[in-house]
Tab-separated table of N, CA and C in Angstrom:
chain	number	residue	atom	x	y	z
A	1	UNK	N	0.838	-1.173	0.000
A	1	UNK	CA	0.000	0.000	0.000
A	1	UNK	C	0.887	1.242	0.000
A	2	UNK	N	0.543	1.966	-0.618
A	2	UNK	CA	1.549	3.560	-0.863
A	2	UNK	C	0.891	4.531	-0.047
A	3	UNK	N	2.212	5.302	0.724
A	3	UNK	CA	1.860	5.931	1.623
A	3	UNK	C	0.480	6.841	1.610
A	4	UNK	N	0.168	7.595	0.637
A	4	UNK	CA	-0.699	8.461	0.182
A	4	UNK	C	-1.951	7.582	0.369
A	5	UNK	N	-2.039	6.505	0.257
A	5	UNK	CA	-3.235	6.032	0.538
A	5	UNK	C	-3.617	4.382	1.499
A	6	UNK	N	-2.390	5.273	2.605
A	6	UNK	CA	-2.464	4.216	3.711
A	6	UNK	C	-3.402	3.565	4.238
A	7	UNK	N	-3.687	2.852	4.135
A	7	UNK	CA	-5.021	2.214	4.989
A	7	UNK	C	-5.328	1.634	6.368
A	8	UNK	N	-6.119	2.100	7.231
A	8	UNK	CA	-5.741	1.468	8.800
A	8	UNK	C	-6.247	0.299	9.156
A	9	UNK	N	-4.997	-0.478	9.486
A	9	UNK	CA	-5.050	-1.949	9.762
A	9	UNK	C	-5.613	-2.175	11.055
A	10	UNK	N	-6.362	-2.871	11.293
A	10	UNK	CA	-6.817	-3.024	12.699
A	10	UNK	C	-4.919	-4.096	13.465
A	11	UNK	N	-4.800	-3.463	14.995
A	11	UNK	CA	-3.775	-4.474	15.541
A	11	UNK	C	-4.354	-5.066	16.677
A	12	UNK	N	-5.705	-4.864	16.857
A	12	UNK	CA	-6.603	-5.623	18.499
A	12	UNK	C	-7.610	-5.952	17.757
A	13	UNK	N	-8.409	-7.519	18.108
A	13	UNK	CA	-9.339	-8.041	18.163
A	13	UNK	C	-9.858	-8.319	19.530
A	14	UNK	N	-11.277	-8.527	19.238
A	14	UNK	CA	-11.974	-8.720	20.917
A	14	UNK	C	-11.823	-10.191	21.068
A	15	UNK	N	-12.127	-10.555	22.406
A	15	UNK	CA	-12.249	-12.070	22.936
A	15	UNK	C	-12.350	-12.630	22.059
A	16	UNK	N	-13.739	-12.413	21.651
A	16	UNK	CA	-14.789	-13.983	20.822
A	16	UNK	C	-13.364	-13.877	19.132
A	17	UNK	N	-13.707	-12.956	18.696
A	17	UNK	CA	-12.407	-13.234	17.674
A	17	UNK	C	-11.528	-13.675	17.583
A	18	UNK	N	-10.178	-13.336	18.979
A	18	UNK	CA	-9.600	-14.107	19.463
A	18	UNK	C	-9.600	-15.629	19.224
A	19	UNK	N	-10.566	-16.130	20.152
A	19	UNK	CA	-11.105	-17.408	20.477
A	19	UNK	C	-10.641	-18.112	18.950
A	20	UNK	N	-11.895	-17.713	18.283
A	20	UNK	CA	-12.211	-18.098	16.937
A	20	UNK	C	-10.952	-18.195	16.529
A	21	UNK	N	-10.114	-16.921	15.835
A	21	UNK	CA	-8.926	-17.566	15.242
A	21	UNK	C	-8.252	-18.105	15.736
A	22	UNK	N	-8.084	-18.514	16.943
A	22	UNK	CA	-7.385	-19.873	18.241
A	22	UNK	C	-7.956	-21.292	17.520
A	23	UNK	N	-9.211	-20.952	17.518
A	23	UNK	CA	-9.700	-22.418	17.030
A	23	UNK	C	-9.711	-23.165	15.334
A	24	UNK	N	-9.249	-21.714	14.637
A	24	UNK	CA	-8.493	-22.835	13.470
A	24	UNK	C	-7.251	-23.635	13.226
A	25	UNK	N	-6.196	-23.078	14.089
A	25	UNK	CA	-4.883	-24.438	14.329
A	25	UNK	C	-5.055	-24.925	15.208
A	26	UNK	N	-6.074	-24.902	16.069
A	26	UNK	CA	-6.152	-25.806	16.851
A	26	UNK	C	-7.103	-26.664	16.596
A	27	UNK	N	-8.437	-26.937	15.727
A	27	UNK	CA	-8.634	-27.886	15.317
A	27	UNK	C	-8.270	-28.463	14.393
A	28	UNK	N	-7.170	-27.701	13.617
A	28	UNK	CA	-6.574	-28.218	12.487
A	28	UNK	C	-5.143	-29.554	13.323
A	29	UNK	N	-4.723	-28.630	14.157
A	29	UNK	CA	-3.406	-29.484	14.658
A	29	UNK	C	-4.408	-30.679	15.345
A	30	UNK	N	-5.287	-30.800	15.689
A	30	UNK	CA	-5.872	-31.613	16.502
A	30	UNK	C	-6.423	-33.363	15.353
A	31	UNK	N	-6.716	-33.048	14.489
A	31	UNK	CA	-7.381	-33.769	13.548
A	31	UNK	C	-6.105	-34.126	13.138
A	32	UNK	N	-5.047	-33.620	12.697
A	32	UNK	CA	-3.972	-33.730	12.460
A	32	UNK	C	-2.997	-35.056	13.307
A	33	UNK	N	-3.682	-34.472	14.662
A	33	UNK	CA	-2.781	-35.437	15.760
A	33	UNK	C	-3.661	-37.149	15.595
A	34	UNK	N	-5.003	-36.605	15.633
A	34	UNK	CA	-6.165	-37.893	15.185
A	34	UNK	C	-5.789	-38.727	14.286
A	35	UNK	N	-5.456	-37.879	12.824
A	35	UNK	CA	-5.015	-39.091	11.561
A	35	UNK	C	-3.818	-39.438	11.712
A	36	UNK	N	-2.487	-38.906	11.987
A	36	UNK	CA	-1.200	-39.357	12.061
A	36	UNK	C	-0.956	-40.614	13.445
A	37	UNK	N	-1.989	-40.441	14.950
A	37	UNK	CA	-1.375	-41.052	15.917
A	37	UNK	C	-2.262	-42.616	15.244
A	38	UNK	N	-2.949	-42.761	15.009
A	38	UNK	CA	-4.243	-44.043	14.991
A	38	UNK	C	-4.583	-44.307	15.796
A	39	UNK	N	-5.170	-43.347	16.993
A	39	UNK	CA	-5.356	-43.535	18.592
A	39	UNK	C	-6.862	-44.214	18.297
A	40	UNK	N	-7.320	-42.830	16.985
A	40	UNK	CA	-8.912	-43.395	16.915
A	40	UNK	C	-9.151	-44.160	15.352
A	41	UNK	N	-9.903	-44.854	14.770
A	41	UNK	CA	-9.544	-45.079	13.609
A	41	UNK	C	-9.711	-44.399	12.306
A	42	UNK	N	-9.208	-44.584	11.416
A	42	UNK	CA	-9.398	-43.490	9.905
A	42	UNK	C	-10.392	-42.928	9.959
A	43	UNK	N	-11.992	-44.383	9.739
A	43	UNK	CA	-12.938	-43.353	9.290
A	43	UNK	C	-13.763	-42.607	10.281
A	44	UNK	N	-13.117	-42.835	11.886
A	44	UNK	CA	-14.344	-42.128	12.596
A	44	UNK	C	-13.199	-41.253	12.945
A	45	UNK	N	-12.056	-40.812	12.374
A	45	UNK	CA	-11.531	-39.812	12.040
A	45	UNK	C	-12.278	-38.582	11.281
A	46	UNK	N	-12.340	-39.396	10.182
A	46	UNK	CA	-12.997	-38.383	8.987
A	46	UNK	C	-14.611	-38.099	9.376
A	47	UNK	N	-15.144	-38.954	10.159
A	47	UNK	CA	-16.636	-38.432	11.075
A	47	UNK	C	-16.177	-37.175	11.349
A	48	UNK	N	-15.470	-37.574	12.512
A	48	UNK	CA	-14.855	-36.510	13.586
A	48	UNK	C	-14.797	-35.125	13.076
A	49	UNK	N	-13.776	-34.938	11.890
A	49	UNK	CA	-13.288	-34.023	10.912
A	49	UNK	C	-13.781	-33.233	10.481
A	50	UNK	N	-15.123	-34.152	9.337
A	50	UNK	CA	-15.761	-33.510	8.208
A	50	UNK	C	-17.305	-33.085	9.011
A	51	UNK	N	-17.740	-33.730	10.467
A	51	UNK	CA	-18.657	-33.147	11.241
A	51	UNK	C	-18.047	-31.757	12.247
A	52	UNK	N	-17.415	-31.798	12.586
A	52	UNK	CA	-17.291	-30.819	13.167
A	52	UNK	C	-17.007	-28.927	11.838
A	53	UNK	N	-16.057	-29.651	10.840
A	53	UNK	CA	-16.412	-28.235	10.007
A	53	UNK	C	-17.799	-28.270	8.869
A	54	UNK	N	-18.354	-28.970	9.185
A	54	UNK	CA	-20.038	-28.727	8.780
A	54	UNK	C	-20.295	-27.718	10.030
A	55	UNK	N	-20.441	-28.342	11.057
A	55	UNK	CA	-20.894	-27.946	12.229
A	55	UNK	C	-20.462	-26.373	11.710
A	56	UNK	N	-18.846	-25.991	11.706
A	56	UNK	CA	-18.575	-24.574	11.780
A	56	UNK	C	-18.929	-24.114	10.590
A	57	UNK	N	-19.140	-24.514	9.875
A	57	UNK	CA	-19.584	-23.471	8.044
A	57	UNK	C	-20.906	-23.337	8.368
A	58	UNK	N	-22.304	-24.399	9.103
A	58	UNK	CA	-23.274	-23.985	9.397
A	58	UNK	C	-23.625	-22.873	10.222
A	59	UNK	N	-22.086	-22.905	11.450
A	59	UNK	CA	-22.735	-21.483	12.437
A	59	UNK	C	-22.504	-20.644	11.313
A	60	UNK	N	-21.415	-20.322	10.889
A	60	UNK	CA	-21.217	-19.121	9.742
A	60	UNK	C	-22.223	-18.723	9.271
A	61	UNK	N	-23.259	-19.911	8.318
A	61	UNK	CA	-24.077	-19.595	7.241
A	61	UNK	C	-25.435	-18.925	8.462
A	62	UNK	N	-25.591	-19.687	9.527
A	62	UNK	CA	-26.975	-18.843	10.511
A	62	UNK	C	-26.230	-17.119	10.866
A	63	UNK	N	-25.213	-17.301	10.951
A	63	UNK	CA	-24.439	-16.018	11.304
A	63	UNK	C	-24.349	-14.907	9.855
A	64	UNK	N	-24.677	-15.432	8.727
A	64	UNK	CA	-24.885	-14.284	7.877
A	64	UNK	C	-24.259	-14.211	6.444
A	65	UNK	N	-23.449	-15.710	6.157
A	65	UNK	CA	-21.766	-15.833	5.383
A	65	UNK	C	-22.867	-16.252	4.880
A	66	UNK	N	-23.341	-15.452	3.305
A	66	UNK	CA	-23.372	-16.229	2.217
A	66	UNK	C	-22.386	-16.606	1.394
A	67	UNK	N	-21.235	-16.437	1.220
A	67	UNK	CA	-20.121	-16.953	0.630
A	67	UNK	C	-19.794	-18.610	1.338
A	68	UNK	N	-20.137	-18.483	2.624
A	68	UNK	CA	-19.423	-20.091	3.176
A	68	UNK	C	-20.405	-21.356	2.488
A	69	UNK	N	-19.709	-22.137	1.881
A	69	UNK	CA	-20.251	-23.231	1.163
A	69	UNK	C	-19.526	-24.666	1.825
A	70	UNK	N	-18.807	-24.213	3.044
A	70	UNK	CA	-18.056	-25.550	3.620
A	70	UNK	C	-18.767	-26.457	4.072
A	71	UNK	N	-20.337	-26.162	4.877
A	71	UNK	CA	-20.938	-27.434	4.894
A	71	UNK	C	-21.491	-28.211	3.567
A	72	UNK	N	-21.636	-27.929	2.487
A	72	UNK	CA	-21.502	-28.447	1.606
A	72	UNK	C	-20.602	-29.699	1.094
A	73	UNK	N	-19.100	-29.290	1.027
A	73	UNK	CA	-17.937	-30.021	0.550
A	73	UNK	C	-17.686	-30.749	1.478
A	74	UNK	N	-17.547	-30.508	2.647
A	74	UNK	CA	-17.674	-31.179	3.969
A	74	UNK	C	-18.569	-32.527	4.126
A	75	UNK	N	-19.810	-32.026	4.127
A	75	UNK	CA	-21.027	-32.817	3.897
A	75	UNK	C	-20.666	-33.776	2.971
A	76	UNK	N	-20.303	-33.862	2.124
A	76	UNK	CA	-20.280	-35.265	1.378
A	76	UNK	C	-19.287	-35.854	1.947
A	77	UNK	N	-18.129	-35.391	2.608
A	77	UNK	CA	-17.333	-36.304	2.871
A	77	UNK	C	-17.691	-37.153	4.256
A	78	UNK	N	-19.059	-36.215	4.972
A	78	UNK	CA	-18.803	-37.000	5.811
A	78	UNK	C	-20.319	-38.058	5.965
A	79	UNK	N	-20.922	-37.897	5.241
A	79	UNK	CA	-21.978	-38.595	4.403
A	79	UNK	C	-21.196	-39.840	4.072
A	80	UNK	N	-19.860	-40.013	3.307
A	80	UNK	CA	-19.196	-40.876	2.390
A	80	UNK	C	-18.403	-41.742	3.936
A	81	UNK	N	-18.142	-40.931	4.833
A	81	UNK	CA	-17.465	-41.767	6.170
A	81	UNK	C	-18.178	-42.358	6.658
A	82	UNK	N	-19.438	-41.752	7.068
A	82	UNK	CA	-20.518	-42.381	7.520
A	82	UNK	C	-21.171	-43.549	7.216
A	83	UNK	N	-21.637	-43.572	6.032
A	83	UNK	CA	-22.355	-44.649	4.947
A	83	UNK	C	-20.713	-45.327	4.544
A	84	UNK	N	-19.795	-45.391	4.957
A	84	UNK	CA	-18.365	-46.070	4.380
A	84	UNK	C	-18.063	-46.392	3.112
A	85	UNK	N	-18.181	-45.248	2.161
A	85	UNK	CA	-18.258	-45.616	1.054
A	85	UNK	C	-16.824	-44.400	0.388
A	86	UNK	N	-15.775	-45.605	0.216
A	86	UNK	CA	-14.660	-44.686	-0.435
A	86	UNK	C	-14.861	-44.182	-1.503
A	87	UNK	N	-16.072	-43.718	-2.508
A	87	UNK	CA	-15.655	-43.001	-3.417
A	87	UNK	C	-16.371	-41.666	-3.135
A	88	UNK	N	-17.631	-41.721	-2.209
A	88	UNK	CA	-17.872	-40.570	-1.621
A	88	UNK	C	-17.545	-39.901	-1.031
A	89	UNK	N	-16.441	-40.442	-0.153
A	89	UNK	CA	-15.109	-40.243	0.555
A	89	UNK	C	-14.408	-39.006	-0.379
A	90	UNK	N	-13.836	-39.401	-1.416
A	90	UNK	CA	-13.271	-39.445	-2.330
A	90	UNK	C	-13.649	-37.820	-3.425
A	91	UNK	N	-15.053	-38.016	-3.326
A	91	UNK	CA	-15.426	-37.168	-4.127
A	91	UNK	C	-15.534	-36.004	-3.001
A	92	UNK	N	-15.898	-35.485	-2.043
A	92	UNK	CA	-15.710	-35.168	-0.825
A	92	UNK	C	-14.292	-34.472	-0.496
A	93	UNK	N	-13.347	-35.517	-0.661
A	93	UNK	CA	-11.696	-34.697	-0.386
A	93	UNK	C	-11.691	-33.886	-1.761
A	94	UNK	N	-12.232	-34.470	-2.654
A	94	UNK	CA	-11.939	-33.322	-3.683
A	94	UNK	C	-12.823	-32.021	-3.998
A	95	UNK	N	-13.971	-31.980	-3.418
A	95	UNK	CA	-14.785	-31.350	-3.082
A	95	UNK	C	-14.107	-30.098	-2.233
A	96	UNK	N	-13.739	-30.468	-0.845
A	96	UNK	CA	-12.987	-29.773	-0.041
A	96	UNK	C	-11.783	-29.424	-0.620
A	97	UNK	N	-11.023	-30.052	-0.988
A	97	UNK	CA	-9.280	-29.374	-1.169
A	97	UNK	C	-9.547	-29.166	-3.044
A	98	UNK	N	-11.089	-28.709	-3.152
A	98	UNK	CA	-10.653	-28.061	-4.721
A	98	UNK	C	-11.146	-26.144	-3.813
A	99	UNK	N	-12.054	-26.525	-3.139
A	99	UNK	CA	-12.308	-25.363	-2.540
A	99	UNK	C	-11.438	-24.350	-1.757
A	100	UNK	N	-10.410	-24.783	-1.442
A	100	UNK	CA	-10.159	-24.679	-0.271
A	100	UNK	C	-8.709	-24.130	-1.393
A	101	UNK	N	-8.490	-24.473	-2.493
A	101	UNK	CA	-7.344	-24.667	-3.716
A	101	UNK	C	-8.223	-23.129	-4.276
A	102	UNK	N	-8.979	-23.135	-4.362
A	102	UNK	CA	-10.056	-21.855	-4.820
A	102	UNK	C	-9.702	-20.653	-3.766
A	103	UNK	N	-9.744	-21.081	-2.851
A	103	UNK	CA	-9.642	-19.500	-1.730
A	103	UNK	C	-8.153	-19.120	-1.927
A	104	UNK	N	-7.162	-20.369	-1.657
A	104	UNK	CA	-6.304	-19.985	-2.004
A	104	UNK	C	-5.671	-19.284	-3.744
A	105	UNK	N	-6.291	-19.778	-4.047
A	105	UNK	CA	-5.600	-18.748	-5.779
A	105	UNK	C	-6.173	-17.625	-5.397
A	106	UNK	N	-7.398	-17.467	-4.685
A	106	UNK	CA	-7.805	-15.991	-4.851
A	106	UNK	C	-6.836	-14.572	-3.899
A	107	UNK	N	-6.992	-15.577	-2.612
A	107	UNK	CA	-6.041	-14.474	-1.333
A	107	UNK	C	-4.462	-14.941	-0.914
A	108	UNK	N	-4.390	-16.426	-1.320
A	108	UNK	CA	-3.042	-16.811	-0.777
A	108	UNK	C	-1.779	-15.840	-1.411
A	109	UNK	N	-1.802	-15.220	-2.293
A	109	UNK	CA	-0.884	-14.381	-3.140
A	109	UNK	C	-1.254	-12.996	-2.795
A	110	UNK	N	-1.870	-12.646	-1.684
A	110	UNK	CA	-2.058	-11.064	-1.548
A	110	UNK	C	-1.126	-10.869	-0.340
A	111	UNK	N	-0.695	-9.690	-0.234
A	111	UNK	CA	0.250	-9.484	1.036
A	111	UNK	C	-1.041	-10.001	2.356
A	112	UNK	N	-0.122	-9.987	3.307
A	112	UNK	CA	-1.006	-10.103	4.831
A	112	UNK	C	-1.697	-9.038	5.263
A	113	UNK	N	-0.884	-7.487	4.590
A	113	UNK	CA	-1.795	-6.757	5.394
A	113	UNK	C	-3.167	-6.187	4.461
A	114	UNK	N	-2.557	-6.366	3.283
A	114	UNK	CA	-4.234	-6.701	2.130
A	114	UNK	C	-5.197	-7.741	2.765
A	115	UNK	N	-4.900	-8.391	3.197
A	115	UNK	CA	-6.110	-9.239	3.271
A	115	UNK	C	-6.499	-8.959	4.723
A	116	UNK	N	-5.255	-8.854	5.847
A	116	UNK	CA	-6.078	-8.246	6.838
A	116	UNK	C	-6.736	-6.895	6.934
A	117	UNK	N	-6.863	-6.007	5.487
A	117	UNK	CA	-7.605	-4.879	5.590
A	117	UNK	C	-8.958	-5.126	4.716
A	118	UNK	N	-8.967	-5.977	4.124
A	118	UNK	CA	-9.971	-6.102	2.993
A	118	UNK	C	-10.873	-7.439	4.469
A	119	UNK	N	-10.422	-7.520	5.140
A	119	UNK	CA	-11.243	-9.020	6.082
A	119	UNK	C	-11.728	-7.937	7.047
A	120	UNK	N	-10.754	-6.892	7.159
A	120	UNK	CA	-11.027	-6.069	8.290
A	120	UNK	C	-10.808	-7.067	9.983
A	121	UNK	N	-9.728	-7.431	9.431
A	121	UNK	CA	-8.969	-8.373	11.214
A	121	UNK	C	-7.176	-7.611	11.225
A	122	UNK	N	-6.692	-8.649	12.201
A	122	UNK	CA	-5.499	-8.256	12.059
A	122	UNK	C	-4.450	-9.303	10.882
A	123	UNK	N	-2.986	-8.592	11.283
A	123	UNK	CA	-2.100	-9.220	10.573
A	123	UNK	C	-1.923	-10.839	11.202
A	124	UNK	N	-1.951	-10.551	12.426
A	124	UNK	CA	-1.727	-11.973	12.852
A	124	UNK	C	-2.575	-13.059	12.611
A	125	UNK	N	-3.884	-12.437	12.361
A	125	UNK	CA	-5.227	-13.648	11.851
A	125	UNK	C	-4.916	-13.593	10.502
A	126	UNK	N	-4.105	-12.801	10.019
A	126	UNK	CA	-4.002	-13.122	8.050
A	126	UNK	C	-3.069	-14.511	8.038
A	127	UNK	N	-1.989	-14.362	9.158
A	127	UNK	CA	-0.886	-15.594	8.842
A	127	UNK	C	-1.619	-16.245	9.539
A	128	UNK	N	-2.639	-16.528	10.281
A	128	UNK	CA	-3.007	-17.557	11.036
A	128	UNK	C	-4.003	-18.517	9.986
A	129	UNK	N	-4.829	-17.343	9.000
A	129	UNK	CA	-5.630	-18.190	8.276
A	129	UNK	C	-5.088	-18.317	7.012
A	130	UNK	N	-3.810	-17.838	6.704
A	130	UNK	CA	-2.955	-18.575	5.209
A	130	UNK	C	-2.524	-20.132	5.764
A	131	UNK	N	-2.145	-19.704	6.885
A	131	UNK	CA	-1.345	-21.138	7.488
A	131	UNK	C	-2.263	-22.286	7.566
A	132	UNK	N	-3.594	-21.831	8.235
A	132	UNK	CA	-4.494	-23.114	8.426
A	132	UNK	C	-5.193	-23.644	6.756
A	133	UNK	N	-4.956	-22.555	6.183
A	133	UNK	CA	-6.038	-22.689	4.675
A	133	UNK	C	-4.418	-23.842	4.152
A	134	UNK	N	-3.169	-23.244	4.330
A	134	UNK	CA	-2.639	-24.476	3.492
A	134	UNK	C	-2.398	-26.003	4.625
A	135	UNK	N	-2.549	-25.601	5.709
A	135	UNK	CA	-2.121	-26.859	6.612
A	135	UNK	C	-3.222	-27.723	6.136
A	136	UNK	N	-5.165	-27.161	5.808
A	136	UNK	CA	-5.879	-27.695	5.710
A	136	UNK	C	-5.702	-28.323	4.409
A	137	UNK	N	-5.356	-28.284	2.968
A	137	UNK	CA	-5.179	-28.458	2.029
A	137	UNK	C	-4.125	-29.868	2.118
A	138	UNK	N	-3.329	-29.756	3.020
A	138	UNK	CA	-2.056	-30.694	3.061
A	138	UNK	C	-2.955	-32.086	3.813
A	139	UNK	N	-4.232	-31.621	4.791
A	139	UNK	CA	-4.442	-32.964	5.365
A	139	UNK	C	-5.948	-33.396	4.500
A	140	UNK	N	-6.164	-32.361	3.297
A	140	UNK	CA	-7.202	-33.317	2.509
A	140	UNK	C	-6.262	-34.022	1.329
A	141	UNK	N	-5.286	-33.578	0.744
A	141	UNK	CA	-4.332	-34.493	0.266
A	141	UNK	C	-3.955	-35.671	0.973
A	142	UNK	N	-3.694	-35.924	2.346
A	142	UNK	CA	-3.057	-36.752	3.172
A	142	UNK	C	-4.697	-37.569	2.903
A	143	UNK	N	-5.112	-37.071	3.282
A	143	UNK	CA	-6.519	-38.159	3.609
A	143	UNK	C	-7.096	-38.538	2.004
A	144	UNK	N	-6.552	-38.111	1.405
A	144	UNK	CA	-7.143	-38.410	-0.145
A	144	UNK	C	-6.265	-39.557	-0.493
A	145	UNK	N	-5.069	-39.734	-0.201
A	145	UNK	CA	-4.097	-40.379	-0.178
A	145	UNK	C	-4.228	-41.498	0.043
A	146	UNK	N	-4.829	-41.592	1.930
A	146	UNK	CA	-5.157	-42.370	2.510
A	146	UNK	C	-6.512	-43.548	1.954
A	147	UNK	N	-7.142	-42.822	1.561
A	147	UNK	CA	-8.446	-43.148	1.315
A	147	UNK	C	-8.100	-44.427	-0.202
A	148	UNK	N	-7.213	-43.458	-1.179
A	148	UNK	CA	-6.805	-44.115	-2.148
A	148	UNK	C	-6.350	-45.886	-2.154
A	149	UNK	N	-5.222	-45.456	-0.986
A	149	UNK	CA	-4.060	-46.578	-0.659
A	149	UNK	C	-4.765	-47.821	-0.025
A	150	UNK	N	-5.940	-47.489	0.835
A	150	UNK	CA	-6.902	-47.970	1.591
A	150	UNK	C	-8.232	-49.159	0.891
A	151	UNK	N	-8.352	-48.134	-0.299
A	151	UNK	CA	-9.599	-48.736	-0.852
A	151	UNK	C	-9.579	-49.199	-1.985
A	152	UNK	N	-8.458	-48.567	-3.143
A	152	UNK	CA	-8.613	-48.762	-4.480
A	152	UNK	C	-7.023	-49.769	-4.615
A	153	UNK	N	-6.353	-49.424	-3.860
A	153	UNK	CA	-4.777	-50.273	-4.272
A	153	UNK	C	-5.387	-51.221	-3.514
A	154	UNK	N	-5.785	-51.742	-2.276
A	154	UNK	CA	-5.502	-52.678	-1.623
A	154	UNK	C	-6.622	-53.666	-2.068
């Protein structure tokens, strides 16, 4: 941004914001810890996973986000865990990590403090939600992977 037409970045968010951007690496690292340890198994992994961010794209959508379409992409995958059916599975991870491949071409290439002025948050929630948008991308690959190696090779 050029000086002449500086724009003011917010550097404080309240609690509940806070919170919120707390709770995207942390349910990201968490699901993360779920598929890598095998404490619980794959597919009530991907229950676990693909219900809980339905759950959060639905508060969004009662909260006002017509843009959020995550219970959607979500929804099939966890429709496809549920009913155990790897290609719904399948269609589902690609569902999610084409979306998710979409946000990123659009904002992943803008500076941090563009997007934390155009979101109207801070800088630190810009790297918090580049980081989770690609950490999330890396574990629908991993689980697409999985799903593959699982159902169609074996």
């Amino acid at each position: 941004m050029s000086d002449a037409k500086a724009k003011k970045i917010r550097t404080s968010m309240g609690l509940v914001e806070t919170m919120w951007m707390c709770l995207m690496p942390a349910s990201n690292l968490s699901f993360w810890a779920l598929l890598l340890s095998g404490v619980v198994d794959f597919r009530t992994t991907l229950m676990l996973i693909a219900g809980f961010y339905v759950a959060w794209a639905l508060k969004k959508v009662v909260g006002g986000d017509k843009n959020e379409k995550g219970h959607l992409s979500y929804g099939i995958l966890l429709v496809g865990a549920v009913l155990d059916l790897w290609y719904l599975e399948m269609l589902g991870v690609l569902a999610v990590a084409g979306s998710i491949a979409f946000v990123l071409n659009m904002l992943g290439f803008w500076p941090l403090p563009k997007l934390a002025y155009v979101t109207n948050k801070t800088i630190l929630w810009a790297v918090v939600f580049k980081s989770y948008l690609l950490s999330m991308l890396a574990q629908m690959i991993f689980v697409g992977y999985t799903i593959y190696k699982s159902a169609v090779v074996s």
